[in-house]
Amino acid sequence: MLKIDLNCDMGEGFGVYRAGSDEELMKHITSANIACGFHAGDAATIRETVRLALKQGVAIGAHPGLPDLAGFGRRAMSISPKEAYDMTVYQLGAVSAFAVSEGGRVAHVKPHGALYTMAARDKALAEALAEAVYKVDPRLMLFGLSGSELIRAGEAAGLRTINEVFADRAYEADGSLSPRGAEGAVITDPDRAASQALSMIKHGVVLTRQKNELPLKADSVCVHGDTPGAVVHVIRLRERLEAEGIRVRKAGDHSD
């Protein structure tokens, strides 16, 4: 039986600002990537999101990003591997402390936005992130873009890696995600997003914007919480997966 994890980026509000439909989304996913306070999130939001995840039996993940609140962490910054290491340890520590204080633990780490994209291509940056995760807790799983430098760095560091694919994002011929400003980069049709996910899970291929088939491995599928109609996307995706006999379960769960 095919198995797949469904993950979503969460806890991305801060102060009086709220983003996404975390409470509803949490009912349909298996892993939550919780913003750590740099690109979004704050102490109260982290605590609330951790509690939501524990209530629904969803795996808790840290979602470290660049220190760019105004740009939501989606603007590339020039940072050294040492800076990447330090900011990853710092942010992972924040979510981990809240998880432990609520009776849980962080299961995985998934970099956010521009940091994720940069680490997918930059070997030194990827190695710094992987080292940070391993030194905090070698049991943690590292999520990265399928087949990317981050996956290779995680494997070399001795971490369990999770090849991530995206239901609601278009791909380029080189395996990278299409830039958000490009036409068709964000897939807003829930049926089309579900079909793309099924192709990656069942057949290991995705049709790129350049109309060629790109091979990849799918361990976890991401649906962004800020995609228009995100709740509908997740519900439709789970329905399609279950109809195809694909079991939705947390990353790292080997039970039948």
Short mmCIF file of C-alpha atoms in Angstrom, two decimals:
data_model
loop_
_atom_site.label_atom_id
_atom_site.label_comp_id
_atom_site.label_asym_id
_atom_site.label_seq_id
_atom_site.Cartn_x
_atom_site.Cartn_y
_atom_site.Cartn_z
CA MET A 1 0.00 0.00 0.00
CA LEU A 2 1.28 3.46 -0.91
CA LYS A 3 1.64 5.86 2.02
CA ILE A 4 2.08 9.62 2.14
CA ASP A 5 2.39 12.39 4.71
CA LEU A 6 0.37 15.59 4.29
CA ASN A 7 2.07 18.67 5.70
CA CYS A 8 1.07 22.31 5.98
CA ASP A 9 2.85 25.49 7.09
CA MET A 10 1.09 26.88 10.16
CA GLY A 11 1.23 29.40 12.99
CA GLU A 12 2.05 32.17 10.54
CA GLY A 13 0.19 34.96 12.29
CA PHE A 14 1.69 37.19 14.97
CA GLY A 15 0.36 39.70 17.49
CA VAL A 16 -3.18 40.67 16.50
CA TYR A 17 -2.67 39.34 12.96
CA ARG A 18 -3.91 35.90 11.95
CA ALA A 19 -3.06 33.95 8.81
CA GLY A 20 -4.62 30.82 7.36
CA SER A 21 -7.27 28.51 8.83
CA ASP A 22 -5.05 26.51 11.16
CA GLU A 23 -7.78 25.01 13.34
CA GLU A 24 -9.69 23.60 10.36
CA LEU A 25 -6.60 22.58 8.38
CA MET A 26 -5.19 20.69 11.36
CA LYS A 27 -8.10 18.23 11.13
CA HIS A 28 -7.00 17.01 7.72
CA ILE A 29 -3.17 16.94 7.75
CA THR A 30 -0.61 14.70 9.43
CA SER A 31 2.35 17.09 9.91
CA ALA A 32 2.37 20.78 10.88
CA ASN A 33 5.33 23.06 10.16
CA ILE A 34 5.15 25.78 12.82
CA ALA A 35 6.62 29.23 12.17
CA CYS A 36 9.34 30.02 14.70
CA GLY A 37 9.11 33.82 14.97
CA PHE A 38 11.51 35.02 12.26
CA HIS A 39 9.35 35.14 9.12
CA ALA A 40 6.09 34.86 11.10
CA GLY A 41 4.76 33.62 14.42
CA ASP A 42 5.36 34.70 17.99
CA ALA A 43 5.45 33.05 21.40
CA ALA A 44 1.69 32.91 21.90
CA THR A 45 1.06 31.71 18.35
CA ILE A 46 3.66 28.95 18.65
CA ARG A 47 2.07 27.74 21.89
CA GLU A 48 -1.45 27.80 20.44
CA THR A 49 -0.37 25.95 17.28
CA VAL A 50 1.54 23.31 19.24
CA ARG A 51 -1.60 22.70 21.33
CA LEU A 52 -3.73 22.40 18.20
CA ALA A 53 -1.33 19.84 16.73
CA LEU A 54 -1.27 17.76 19.90
CA LYS A 55 -5.07 17.86 20.15
CA GLN A 56 -5.42 16.49 16.60
CA GLY A 57 -2.53 14.00 16.82
CA VAL A 58 -0.55 15.87 14.18
CA ALA A 59 3.26 15.71 14.08
CA ILE A 60 4.95 18.92 15.25
CA GLY A 61 7.60 20.44 13.02
CA ALA A 62 9.76 23.55 13.32
CA HIS A 63 9.57 25.87 10.31
CA PRO A 64 12.61 28.18 10.57
CA GLY A 65 12.89 31.06 8.15
CA LEU A 66 14.90 34.15 7.37
CA PRO A 67 14.61 37.17 9.72
CA ASP A 68 12.29 39.03 7.34
CA LEU A 69 8.88 39.62 8.88
CA ALA A 70 7.95 42.29 6.33
CA GLY A 71 8.72 40.00 3.40
CA PHE A 72 7.26 36.87 5.04
CA GLY A 73 10.63 35.20 4.65
CA ARG A 74 10.18 34.89 0.89
CA ARG A 75 12.91 37.35 -0.11
CA ALA A 76 16.38 35.91 -0.62
CA MET A 77 19.06 37.25 1.74
CA SER A 78 22.83 36.94 1.65
CA ILE A 79 23.69 34.86 4.71
CA SER A 80 26.71 32.77 5.62
CA PRO A 81 26.50 29.08 6.54
CA LYS A 82 27.35 30.07 10.14
CA GLU A 83 24.42 32.49 10.22
CA ALA A 84 22.15 29.81 8.77
CA TYR A 85 23.32 27.36 11.45
CA ASP A 86 22.74 29.83 14.30
CA MET A 87 19.30 30.96 13.19
CA THR A 88 18.18 27.35 12.69
CA VAL A 89 19.30 26.27 16.17
CA TYR A 90 17.67 29.37 17.69
CA GLN A 91 14.30 28.87 16.00
CA LEU A 92 14.23 25.10 16.50
CA GLY A 93 14.86 25.72 20.17
CA ALA A 94 11.82 27.97 20.45
CA VAL A 95 9.33 25.49 19.00
CA SER A 96 10.96 22.57 20.80
CA ALA A 97 10.60 24.28 24.18
CA PHE A 98 6.89 24.89 23.63
CA ALA A 99 6.38 21.32 22.40
CA VAL A 100 8.06 19.86 25.49
CA SER A 101 6.18 22.21 27.82
CA GLU A 102 2.89 20.95 26.35
CA GLY A 103 3.84 17.27 26.64
CA GLY A 104 5.02 16.70 23.08
CA ARG A 105 8.19 16.89 20.98
CA VAL A 106 9.31 18.25 17.65
CA ALA A 107 9.46 15.46 15.05
CA HIS A 108 10.86 17.31 12.05
CA VAL A 109 12.33 20.51 10.66
CA LYS A 110 11.35 22.13 7.39
CA PRO A 111 12.99 25.42 6.36
CA HIS A 112 10.63 28.13 5.13
CA GLY A 113 10.39 30.20 1.97
CA ALA A 114 13.59 31.70 0.63
CA LEU A 115 15.71 29.78 3.15
CA TYR A 116 14.21 26.52 1.82
CA THR A 117 14.83 27.54 -1.79
CA MET A 118 18.38 28.70 -1.09
CA ALA A 119 19.25 25.49 0.76
CA ALA A 120 17.84 23.41 -2.10
CA ARG A 121 20.59 24.78 -4.35
CA ASP A 122 23.46 25.88 -2.08
CA LYS A 123 25.49 22.91 -0.79
CA ALA A 124 27.27 24.83 1.99
CA LEU A 125 24.03 26.35 3.24
CA ALA A 126 22.29 22.98 3.13
CA GLU A 127 25.12 21.38 5.11
CA ALA A 128 24.87 24.10 7.77
CA LEU A 129 21.13 23.55 8.18
CA ALA A 130 21.54 19.78 8.35
CA GLU A 131 24.33 20.09 10.93
CA ALA A 132 22.17 22.40 13.06
CA VAL A 133 19.28 19.94 13.05
CA TYR A 134 21.51 16.95 13.78
CA LYS A 135 23.32 18.62 16.66
CA VAL A 136 20.07 19.69 18.31
CA ASP A 137 18.56 16.20 17.99
CA PRO A 138 19.72 13.47 15.58
CA ARG A 139 16.28 11.84 15.82
CA LEU A 140 14.69 14.75 13.96
CA MET A 141 13.62 14.31 10.35
CA LEU A 142 14.66 16.94 7.81
CA PHE A 143 12.18 17.95 5.13
CA GLY A 144 13.58 19.27 1.86
CA LEU A 145 12.67 19.75 -1.78
CA SER A 146 12.70 16.33 -3.42
CA GLY A 147 16.15 15.47 -4.74
CA SER A 148 17.70 18.75 -3.59
CA GLU A 149 21.02 19.66 -1.95
CA LEU A 150 19.19 19.83 1.39
CA ILE A 151 18.13 16.19 1.08
CA ARG A 152 21.67 15.16 0.19
CA ALA A 153 23.12 17.16 3.09
CA GLY A 154 20.65 15.64 5.54
CA GLU A 155 21.50 12.12 4.41
CA ALA A 156 25.24 12.85 4.71
CA ALA A 157 24.71 14.20 8.23
CA GLY A 158 22.95 11.02 9.29
CA LEU A 159 19.44 12.42 9.47
CA ARG A 160 16.29 10.79 8.22
CA THR A 161 15.27 12.88 5.21
CA ILE A 162 11.80 13.45 3.82
CA ASN A 163 11.54 14.25 0.12
CA GLU A 164 8.83 16.88 -0.11
CA VAL A 165 6.64 17.64 -3.12
CA PHE A 166 4.06 20.36 -3.61
CA ALA A 167 0.45 19.95 -4.65
CA ASP A 168 -0.19 23.66 -5.13
CA ARG A 169 3.03 24.83 -6.79
CA ALA A 170 4.31 24.50 -10.35
CA TYR A 171 7.75 23.07 -11.10
CA GLU A 172 10.56 24.17 -13.39
CA ALA A 173 12.52 21.81 -15.64
CA ASP A 174 15.49 21.81 -13.21
CA GLY A 175 13.32 20.51 -10.36
CA SER A 176 12.97 23.84 -8.59
CA LEU A 177 9.63 25.41 -7.71
CA SER A 178 8.45 28.04 -10.16
CA PRO A 179 9.04 31.59 -8.85
CA ARG A 180 5.85 32.90 -7.26
CA GLY A 181 5.78 35.81 -9.70
CA ALA A 182 5.71 33.50 -12.73
CA GLU A 183 2.44 32.79 -14.50
CA GLY A 184 0.83 29.62 -13.12
CA ALA A 185 3.35 29.27 -10.28
CA VAL A 186 0.60 28.81 -7.68
CA ILE A 187 -2.06 26.20 -8.46
CA THR A 188 -5.40 27.45 -7.12
CA ASP A 189 -7.64 24.74 -8.63
CA PRO A 190 -8.01 22.03 -5.95
CA ASP A 191 -8.71 19.26 -8.49
CA ARG A 192 -5.63 20.13 -10.52
CA ALA A 193 -3.53 20.29 -7.34
CA ALA A 194 -4.81 16.87 -6.25
CA SER A 195 -4.10 15.40 -9.68
CA GLN A 196 -0.53 16.74 -9.59
CA ALA A 197 -0.01 15.21 -6.15
CA LEU A 198 -1.34 11.84 -7.28
CA SER A 199 1.00 11.83 -10.27
CA MET A 200 3.99 12.44 -8.02
CA ILE A 201 2.97 9.83 -5.43
CA LYS A 202 1.83 7.05 -7.77
CA HIS A 203 4.12 7.54 -10.76
CA GLY A 204 7.04 9.59 -9.41
CA VAL A 205 6.72 12.31 -12.04
CA VAL A 206 5.42 15.87 -12.34
CA LEU A 207 4.67 17.86 -15.48
CA THR A 208 6.74 21.06 -15.37
CA ARG A 209 5.78 24.49 -16.66
CA GLN A 210 7.99 23.69 -19.66
CA LYS A 211 5.73 20.65 -20.32
CA ASN A 212 8.33 17.97 -19.68
CA GLU A 213 8.01 15.11 -17.18
CA LEU A 214 10.32 15.48 -14.19
CA PRO A 215 11.08 12.37 -12.06
CA LEU A 216 11.02 12.84 -8.30
CA LYS A 217 10.43 11.01 -5.03
CA ALA A 218 7.44 11.86 -2.84
CA ASP A 219 7.52 11.18 0.92
CA SER A 220 5.36 14.14 1.95
CA VAL A 221 3.01 16.48 0.11
CA CYS A 222 2.74 20.14 1.12
CA VAL A 223 -0.34 22.28 0.76
CA HIS A 224 0.33 25.89 1.74
CA GLY A 225 -1.95 27.29 4.41
CA ASP A 226 -2.04 30.66 2.63
CA THR A 227 -3.07 29.22 -0.75
CA PRO A 228 -6.56 30.50 -1.66
CA GLY A 229 -9.07 27.89 -0.51
CA ALA A 230 -6.43 25.89 1.37
CA VAL A 231 -8.99 23.94 3.41
CA VAL A 232 -10.82 22.86 0.25
CA HIS A 233 -7.45 21.85 -1.28
CA VAL A 234 -6.57 19.60 1.65
CA ILE A 235 -10.01 18.00 1.89
CA ARG A 236 -10.10 17.31 -1.86
CA LEU A 237 -6.58 15.91 -1.79
CA ARG A 238 -7.35 13.52 1.07
CA GLU A 239 -10.51 12.35 -0.68
CA ARG A 240 -8.60 11.61 -3.88
CA LEU A 241 -5.77 9.86 -2.02
CA GLU A 242 -8.11 7.64 -0.04
CA ALA A 243 -10.14 6.84 -3.16
CA GLU A 244 -6.90 5.60 -4.76
CA GLY A 245 -6.12 3.43 -1.73
CA ILE A 246 -3.21 5.61 -0.60
CA ARG A 247 -2.79 5.72 3.17
CA VAL A 248 -2.29 9.19 4.68
CA ARG A 249 0.02 8.98 7.71
CA LYS A 250 2.74 10.94 9.51
CA ALA A 251 6.22 10.97 8.04
CA GLY A 252 8.30 8.25 9.67
CA ASP A 253 5.28 6.11 10.57
CA HIS A 254 6.03 2.56 9.42
CA SER A 255 2.85 0.96 10.78
CA ASP A 256 0.61 -0.88 8.33
#
